Amino acid sequence: MMNFEVKAHELKKKVRRTIENHFTEKSVDSWVQANIWTNGVLSGSAISSIYHDEKPKDYDIYFKDHTIIGTVRTVFETLEDKQKLIVDWNDYAGNTDIPLINGKCFTKRAITLEHDIQYIIMGTLNECRPTFDFIHCMPYYDFAEDKFYISERQLQSIADKMLVFNPLREKPATQARIEKFQKRGWGLDIRKSILPKADLTKHAVLVTMDA
């Protein structure tokens, strides 16, 4: 395999192993685990944290269709009084940790659970990925299919810890988001941070039995 494919393959195995260990160490609820392994897709900045052996701030779990999102929403809404769990996402986004009530927190964007797990319910994976601000957040791992999707440019951005803007996103990244990653040691080189859309269309799809 090419060097890129080797590195992507190793990252895929590392992502899966990290999730398995996290579930075991934190004794994550069995229904949550089963739902993620059956329906979930991991995306967002957790993958870059795993690459660099850093603890992910949270694990963003996406779903591929609205039927599953509706089911997940219904399950959690029936567990507790919905009104006690509603918070305004804008009060917390980018500013502080989201307060949990009885281990759960509902917003229009996500259901935040204990043990750093977030169900993203504002849209499907394919609807949300174009809105990501940086390309290092765009790789994703499909649990049920055991497939890892990542482009060479995305992997390079992760390896270099270099912020590269997502050309599919209509709005520019906010200064707060840029500074958030810079505080974590990420760089920003404007000459390398603007990509044509074509650079994001090629992915390595890795399906292995030994992951």
Backbone as numpy.savetxt, mean C-alpha at the origin, in Angstrom:
# Nx Ny Nz CAx CAy CAz Cx Cy Cz
17.71 -15.02 -15.16 16.87 -13.83 -15.16 17.75 -12.58 -15.16
17.21 -11.50 -15.69 17.91 -10.23 -15.65 18.04 -9.77 -14.20
18.97 -8.84 -13.98 19.20 -8.33 -12.64 17.93 -7.74 -12.03
17.16 -7.01 -12.84 15.90 -6.44 -12.35 14.95 -7.54 -11.90
14.83 -8.59 -12.71 13.90 -9.66 -12.37 14.33 -10.40 -11.11
15.64 -10.56 -10.95 16.14 -11.20 -9.74 15.79 -10.37 -8.50
16.04 -9.07 -8.59 15.75 -8.18 -7.45 14.25 -8.13 -7.16
13.44 -8.08 -8.22 11.99 -8.04 -8.03 11.50 -9.34 -7.41
12.06 -10.45 -7.86 11.71 -11.75 -7.30 12.03 -11.82 -5.82
13.20 -11.34 -5.45 13.60 -11.35 -4.04 12.71 -10.44 -3.21
12.34 -9.30 -3.75 11.46 -8.39 -3.02 10.09 -9.01 -2.83
9.60 -9.70 -3.84 8.30 -10.37 -3.71 8.32 -11.35 -2.54
9.35 -12.17 -2.46 9.44 -13.15 -1.37 9.55 -12.45 -0.02
10.27 -11.34 0.00 10.44 -10.59 1.25 9.13 -9.97 1.70
8.35 -9.45 0.76 7.05 -8.86 1.08 6.13 -9.91 1.69
6.03 -11.07 1.05 5.14 -12.12 1.55 5.60 -12.60 2.93
6.90 -12.79 3.09 7.43 -13.27 4.37 7.17 -12.26 5.48
7.32 -10.97 5.17 7.08 -9.93 6.17 5.63 -9.92 6.62
4.70 -10.05 5.67 3.28 -10.08 6.01 2.96 -11.30 6.88
3.47 -12.45 6.50 3.21 -13.67 7.27 3.72 -13.52 8.70
4.94 -12.97 8.85 5.50 -12.79 10.19 4.71 -11.77 10.99
4.25 -10.70 10.32 3.47 -9.67 11.01 2.17 -10.26 11.55
1.48 -11.04 10.73 0.23 -11.65 11.16 0.45 -12.56 12.36
1.54 -13.31 12.34 1.82 -14.26 13.42 2.21 -13.53 14.71
3.13 -12.58 14.59 3.63 -11.87 15.77 2.54 -11.04 16.44
1.65 -10.46 15.65 0.62 -9.58 16.20 -0.69 -10.31 16.48
-0.73 -11.59 16.18 -1.98 -12.37 16.36 -3.16 -11.65 15.71
-2.99 -11.29 14.46 -4.04 -10.59 13.72 -5.29 -11.47 13.64
-6.45 -10.84 13.80 -7.74 -11.53 13.78 -7.82 -12.50 12.60
-8.33 -13.70 12.86 -8.35 -14.75 11.83 -9.22 -14.37 10.64
-10.34 -13.65 10.88 -11.18 -13.25 9.74 -10.45 -12.23 8.88
-9.75 -11.30 9.51 -8.99 -10.31 8.77 -7.92 -11.00 7.93
-7.20 -11.94 8.53 -6.18 -12.66 7.79 -6.77 -13.39 6.58
-7.86 -14.11 6.82 -8.47 -14.89 5.74 -8.95 -13.98 4.61
-9.51 -12.84 4.98 -10.01 -11.90 3.97 -8.87 -11.33 3.13
-7.76 -11.02 3.78 -6.61 -10.47 3.06 -6.01 -11.51 2.12
-5.82 -12.72 2.61 -5.21 -13.76 1.76 -6.12 -14.14 0.60
-7.43 -13.96 0.77 -8.37 -14.35 -0.28 -8.66 -13.22 -1.25
-8.76 -11.99 -0.74 -9.24 -10.88 -1.56 -8.30 -9.68 -1.64
-7.32 -9.60 -0.77 -6.55 -8.37 -0.63 -5.39 -8.21 -1.59
-4.99 -6.96 -1.74 -3.80 -6.60 -2.52 -3.04 -5.55 -1.70
-1.76 -5.80 -1.44 -0.94 -4.84 -0.71 -0.30 -3.86 -1.68
-0.47 -2.56 -1.41 0.19 -1.55 -2.21 0.53 -0.38 -1.29
1.16 0.66 -1.85 1.53 1.79 -1.03 2.98 1.73 -0.60
3.35 2.59 0.33 4.76 2.74 0.71 5.29 1.62 1.60
4.43 0.70 2.05 4.91 -0.41 2.89 5.95 -1.24 2.14
5.76 -1.39 0.83 6.67 -2.23 0.05 8.08 -1.64 0.03
8.18 -0.33 -0.09 9.52 0.29 -0.06 10.13 0.18 1.33
9.33 0.27 2.37 9.85 0.09 3.73 10.40 -1.32 3.91
9.67 -2.30 3.41 10.12 -3.69 3.51 11.44 -3.88 2.77
11.57 -3.28 1.61 12.80 -3.37 0.82 14.00 -2.91 1.65
13.82 -1.82 2.39 14.92 -1.22 3.15 15.00 -1.74 4.59
14.27 -2.82 4.89 14.28 -3.40 6.23 13.82 -2.41 7.29
12.88 -1.55 6.91 12.28 -0.60 7.83 10.88 -1.06 8.20
10.44 -0.72 9.39 9.09 -1.11 9.81 8.06 -0.26 9.08
7.15 -0.88 8.34 6.11 -0.10 7.67 5.24 0.63 8.69
4.90 1.87 8.37 4.00 2.62 9.25 2.63 1.97 9.28
2.19 1.47 8.13 0.96 0.71 8.04 0.97 -0.12 6.77
0.04 -1.06 6.72 -0.11 -1.93 5.56 -1.44 -1.58 4.89
-1.37 -0.95 3.72 -2.58 -0.55 3.00 -3.06 -1.72 2.14
-4.26 -2.21 2.46 -4.84 -3.35 1.75 -5.95 -2.84 0.84
-5.80 -3.09 -0.45 -6.78 -2.69 -1.46 -7.54 -3.92 -1.94
-8.65 -3.65 -2.64 -9.45 -4.73 -3.21 -9.69 -4.45 -4.68
-9.98 -5.52 -5.44 -10.02 -5.38 -6.90 -11.41 -5.10 -7.45
-12.45 -5.24 -6.63 -13.78 -4.91 -7.15 -14.66 -4.36 -6.03
-15.71 -3.66 -6.42 -16.57 -2.96 -5.47 -17.43 -3.92 -4.65
-17.68 -5.11 -5.15 -18.46 -6.08 -4.39 -17.74 -6.46 -3.10
-16.44 -6.71 -3.21 -15.66 -7.06 -2.03 -15.57 -5.87 -1.07
-15.38 -4.69 -1.62 -15.34 -3.49 -0.78 -16.64 -3.34 -0.01
-17.77 -3.55 -0.68 -19.07 -3.46 -0.03 -19.22 -4.48 1.08
-18.75 -5.70 0.85 -18.83 -6.75 1.86 -18.00 -6.39 3.09
-16.77 -5.93 2.85 -15.89 -5.55 3.95 -16.51 -4.41 4.76
-17.04 -3.42 4.06 -17.66 -2.28 4.74 -18.84 -2.75 5.62
-19.67 -3.63 5.07 -20.83 -4.13 5.80 -20.42 -4.90 7.04
-19.43 -5.76 6.91 -18.96 -6.56 8.04 -18.52 -5.66 9.20
-17.74 -4.65 8.91 -17.23 -3.81 9.98 -18.27 -2.84 10.51
-19.18 -2.42 9.67 -20.24 -1.53 10.15 -21.17 -2.24 11.11
-21.32 -3.54 10.97 -22.22 -4.28 11.85 -21.55 -4.70 13.15
-20.22 -4.55 13.23 -19.53 -4.95 14.45 -19.74 -3.96 15.59
-19.82 -2.69 15.26 -19.94 -1.65 16.27 -20.94 -0.60 15.78
-21.35 0.26 16.70 -22.21 1.38 16.33 -21.45 2.25 15.34
-21.96 2.33 14.12 -21.26 3.04 13.05 -20.96 4.48 13.45
-21.88 5.16 14.09 -21.71 6.57 14.39 -20.54 6.81 15.35
-20.22 5.84 16.17 -19.11 6.00 17.11 -17.76 5.86 16.42
-17.76 5.34 15.20 -16.51 5.04 14.52 -16.21 5.99 13.38
-17.12 6.92 13.09 -16.90 7.86 11.99 -16.00 9.00 12.46
-14.95 9.27 11.72 -14.11 10.44 11.99 -13.88 11.15 10.67
-13.47 12.37 10.77 -13.18 13.14 9.56 -11.72 12.90 9.18
-11.53 12.23 8.04 -10.17 11.91 7.60 -9.29 13.15 7.54
-9.84 14.28 7.13 -9.06 15.49 6.97 -8.47 15.99 8.30
-9.07 15.56 9.40 -8.55 15.96 10.71 -7.25 15.23 11.05
-6.99 14.10 10.36 -5.88 13.27 10.75 -4.85 13.02 9.65
-5.24 13.17 8.40 -4.34 12.83 7.30 -3.06 13.66 7.35
-1.96 12.96 7.47 -0.67 13.62 7.43 -0.27 14.35 8.70
-1.15 14.35 9.71 -0.87 15.14 10.91 -0.56 14.31 12.14
-1.28 13.24 12.34 -1.09 12.46 13.55 -1.62 11.06 13.31
-1.41 10.18 14.27 -1.96 8.84 14.14 -3.47 8.88 14.24
-4.11 7.98 13.53 -5.57 7.94 13.54 -6.04 7.27 14.83
-6.94 7.91 15.59 -7.41 7.30 16.84 -8.28 6.07 16.56
-8.04 5.01 17.30 -8.82 3.79 17.14 -9.85 3.69 18.26
-11.05 3.32 17.92 -12.12 3.09 18.88 -12.48 1.62 18.81
-12.27 0.91 19.91 -12.50 -0.53 19.93 -11.71 -1.23 18.82
-10.51 -0.71 18.55 -9.65 -1.36 17.58 -9.94 -1.05 16.14
-10.91 -0.18 15.87 -11.30 0.12 14.49 -11.57 1.61 14.34
-11.41 2.10 13.13 -11.71 3.49 12.84 -12.19 3.59 11.40
-13.36 4.18 11.19 -13.92 4.35 9.85 -13.70 5.77 9.35
-13.29 5.89 8.11 -13.33 7.17 7.41 -13.89 6.87 6.03
-14.11 7.91 5.26 -14.59 7.70 3.89 -13.51 7.02 3.05
-12.28 7.15 3.48 -11.15 6.59 2.74 -10.83 5.15 3.12
-10.89 4.86 4.43 -10.36 3.58 4.87 -10.98 3.11 6.18
-10.81 1.82 6.43 -11.10 1.24 7.73 -9.75 0.90 8.34
-9.40 1.59 9.41 -8.11 1.38 10.05 -8.29 0.40 11.21
-7.47 -0.64 11.22 -7.57 -1.68 12.23 -6.35 -1.65 13.13
-6.40 -2.47 14.16 -5.23 -2.65 15.01 -4.10 -3.28 14.19
-2.91 -3.20 14.74 -1.73 -3.85 14.15 -1.37 -3.25 12.79
-1.65 -1.96 12.62 -1.16 -1.21 11.45 -1.74 -1.68 10.12
-2.95 -2.19 10.14 -3.61 -2.66 8.92 -4.71 -1.68 8.53
-4.71 -1.27 7.26 -5.75 -0.38 6.75 -6.41 -0.99 5.52
-7.73 -1.13 5.58 -8.51 -1.50 4.40 -8.87 -0.22 3.66
-8.41 -0.08 2.44 -8.73 1.11 1.64 -10.06 0.85 0.94
-11.07 1.68 1.23 -12.42 1.42 0.72 -12.94 2.56 -0.15
-12.11 3.54 -0.48 -12.59 4.67 -1.29 -12.65 4.32 -2.77
-12.12 3.16 -3.15 -12.15 2.73 -4.54 -11.36 1.45 -4.71
-11.45 0.86 -5.88 -10.71 -0.36 -6.14 -9.22 -0.04 -6.34
-8.42 -1.07 -6.39 -6.99 -0.87 -6.62 -6.73 -0.10 -7.90
-7.39 -0.50 -8.98 -7.16 0.17 -10.27 -7.65 1.61 -10.29
-8.63 1.92 -9.46 -9.11 3.30 -9.36 -8.17 4.15 -8.52
-7.54 3.55 -7.52 -6.70 4.32 -6.59 -5.28 4.52 -7.09
-4.71 3.54 -7.77 -3.29 3.63 -8.14 -2.96 4.88 -8.97
-3.81 5.29 -9.92 -3.48 6.52 -10.67 -3.42 7.77 -9.79
-3.98 7.71 -8.58 -3.98 8.87 -7.70 -2.76 8.90 -6.78
-1.95 7.83 -6.77 -0.76 7.82 -5.92 0.18 8.93 -6.37
0.82 9.59 -5.42 1.66 10.73 -5.79 3.05 10.33 -6.28
3.60 9.21 -5.79 4.95 8.81 -6.17 4.95 7.37 -6.70
5.85 7.09 -7.62 5.83 5.77 -8.25 6.31 4.67 -7.32
7.05 5.00 -6.26 7.50 3.94 -5.36 6.33 3.36 -4.55
5.20 4.06 -4.55 4.01 3.57 -3.86 3.15 2.65 -4.74
3.49 2.52 -6.01 2.60 1.89 -6.98 2.76 0.37 -7.15
3.90 -0.24 -6.81 3.96 -1.70 -6.90 2.89 -2.34 -6.01
2.47 -3.54 -6.36 1.47 -4.21 -5.53 1.62 -5.72 -5.56
1.23 -6.31 -4.44 1.30 -7.77 -4.29 -0.12 -8.30 -4.12
-0.51 -9.22 -5.02 -1.83 -9.86 -4.98 -1.70 -11.14 -4.16
-2.33 -11.16 -2.99 -2.17 -12.29 -2.08 -2.72 -13.59 -2.66
-3.95 -13.56 -3.17 -4.59 -14.78 -3.65 -3.86 -15.37 -4.85
-3.40 -14.51 -5.75 -2.74 -15.00 -6.95 -1.24 -15.18 -6.76
-0.72 -14.71 -5.64 0.71 -14.77 -5.36 1.50 -14.15 -6.51
1.07 -12.96 -6.93 1.73 -12.23 -8.00 2.19 -10.87 -7.48
3.36 -10.48 -7.94 3.93 -9.19 -7.56 4.13 -8.36 -8.82
3.57 -7.16 -8.82 3.62 -6.28 -9.98 4.50 -5.08 -9.66
5.56 -4.90 -10.45 6.46 -3.78 -10.23 7.20 -3.50 -11.54
7.43 -2.23 -11.82 8.20 -1.87 -13.02 9.64 -1.60 -12.62
10.51 -1.60 -13.61 11.92 -1.36 -13.34 12.15 0.04 -12.77
11.41 1.02 -13.27 11.57 2.39 -12.76 11.08 2.49 -11.32
10.02 1.78 -11.00 9.52 1.78 -9.62 10.54 1.16 -8.68
11.12 0.04 -9.08 12.11 -0.62 -8.24 13.35 0.25 -8.07
13.75 0.94 -9.14 14.92 1.82 -9.06 14.66 2.99 -8.10
13.44 3.53 -8.16 13.07 4.61 -7.25 13.15 4.15 -5.80
12.68 2.93 -5.55 12.72 2.37 -4.19 14.17 2.16 -3.75
14.96 1.54 -4.61 16.34 1.23 -4.26 17.15 2.49 -3.98
16.91 3.53 -4.76 17.66 4.78 -4.62 17.08 5.70 -3.54
15.89 5.37 -3.05 15.16 6.25 -2.14 15.04 7.65 -2.77
14.63 7.66 -4.04 14.49 8.89 -4.79 13.02 9.09 -5.17
12.43 10.19 -4.76 11.04 10.48 -5.07 10.89 10.75 -6.57
9.95 10.05 -7.18 9.62 10.26 -8.59 8.12 10.42 -8.69
7.66 11.52 -9.26 6.23 11.81 -9.32 5.51 10.83 -10.26
4.30 10.48 -9.89 3.46 9.60 -10.71 2.86 10.41 -11.85
3.21 10.13 -13.10 2.69 10.93 -14.21 1.21 10.69 -14.49
0.63 9.65 -13.87 -0.80 9.38 -14.06 -1.67 10.24 -13.16
-1.07 10.82 -12.13 -1.82 11.61 -11.15 -2.11 13.00 -11.72
-3.36 13.45 -11.56 -3.76 14.75 -12.09 -3.25 15.91 -11.23
-3.20 15.70 -9.91 -2.77 16.77 -9.02 -1.32 16.53 -8.59
-0.56 17.60 -8.39 0.82 17.43 -7.93 0.88 16.94 -6.49
1.97 16.32 -6.15 2.17 15.91 -4.76 2.24 17.13 -3.86
1.72 17.01 -2.67 1.73 18.14 -1.74 3.12 18.29 -1.12
3.42 19.49 -0.68 4.69 19.75 -0.03 4.81 18.93 1.25
3.69 18.74 1.93 3.70 17.96 3.17 4.12 16.52 2.91
3.63 15.95 1.81 4.00 14.57 1.46 5.47 14.49 1.08
5.94 15.46 0.33 7.35 15.46 -0.06 8.24 15.53 1.18
7.91 16.43 2.09 8.71 16.60 3.30 8.64 15.36 4.20
7.48 14.70 4.19 7.31 13.49 4.99 8.35 12.44 4.60
8.53 12.25 3.29 9.50 11.26 2.82 10.93 11.76 2.95
11.13 13.06 2.78 12.48 13.60 2.94 12.99 13.40 4.36
12.09 13.48 5.34 12.47 13.25 6.73 12.87 11.79 6.95
12.41 10.91 6.05 12.77 9.49 6.14 13.99 9.16 5.29
14.64 10.19 4.77 15.86 9.97 4.02 15.70 9.88 2.52
14.50 10.21 1.99 14.28 10.17 0.54 14.76 11.48 -0.08
15.30 11.37 -1.30 15.75 12.54 -2.01 14.77 12.95 -3.10
14.99 14.12 -3.65 14.16 14.64 -4.74 15.05 15.35 -5.74
15.18 14.77 -6.92 15.94 15.36 -8.01 14.96 15.69 -9.13
14.64 16.96 -9.29 13.58 17.34 -10.22 13.89 16.90 -11.64
15.18 16.77 -11.98 15.55 16.33 -13.33 15.17 14.88 -13.59
15.06 14.09 -12.51 14.75 12.67 -12.65 13.35 12.34 -12.15
12.62 13.34 -11.71 11.36 13.09 -11.02 10.14 13.20 -11.92
10.33 13.55 -13.19 9.21 13.65 -14.12 9.34 12.56 -15.17
8.35 11.67 -15.24 8.41 10.55 -16.16 7.27 10.62 -17.17
7.47 10.13 -18.39 6.35 9.96 -19.31 5.49 8.79 -18.86
4.22 8.82 -19.20 3.31 7.76 -18.76 3.75 6.39 -19.24
4.41 6.32 -20.39 4.80 5.04 -20.95 5.73 4.26 -20.03
6.50 4.95 -19.20 7.45 4.28 -18.34 6.76 3.47 -17.24
5.48 3.66 -17.04 4.78 2.94 -15.97 3.94 1.79 -16.51
3.97 1.54 -17.78 3.08 0.54 -18.36 3.68 -0.85 -18.36
4.99 -0.98 -18.19 5.63 -2.28 -18.21 5.85 -2.76 -16.79
5.43 -3.99 -16.51 5.58 -4.55 -15.19 6.23 -5.94 -15.27
6.95 -6.29 -14.24 7.38 -7.67 -14.08 6.31 -8.38 -13.28
5.74 -9.43 -13.83 4.72 -10.21 -13.13 5.39 -11.50 -12.69
5.56 -11.67 -11.42 6.30 -12.81 -10.91 5.38 -13.80 -10.22
5.31 -15.00 -10.72 4.48 -16.03 -10.13 5.39 -17.22 -9.83
5.66 -17.46 -8.56 6.57 -18.54 -8.22 5.96 -19.43 -7.15
6.42 -20.66 -7.10 5.91 -21.61 -6.12 6.74 -21.60 -4.84
7.92 -20.98 -4.88 8.81 -21.03 -3.73 8.78 -19.76 -2.91
7.78 -18.89 -3.18 7.70 -17.62 -2.44 7.03 -17.84 -1.10
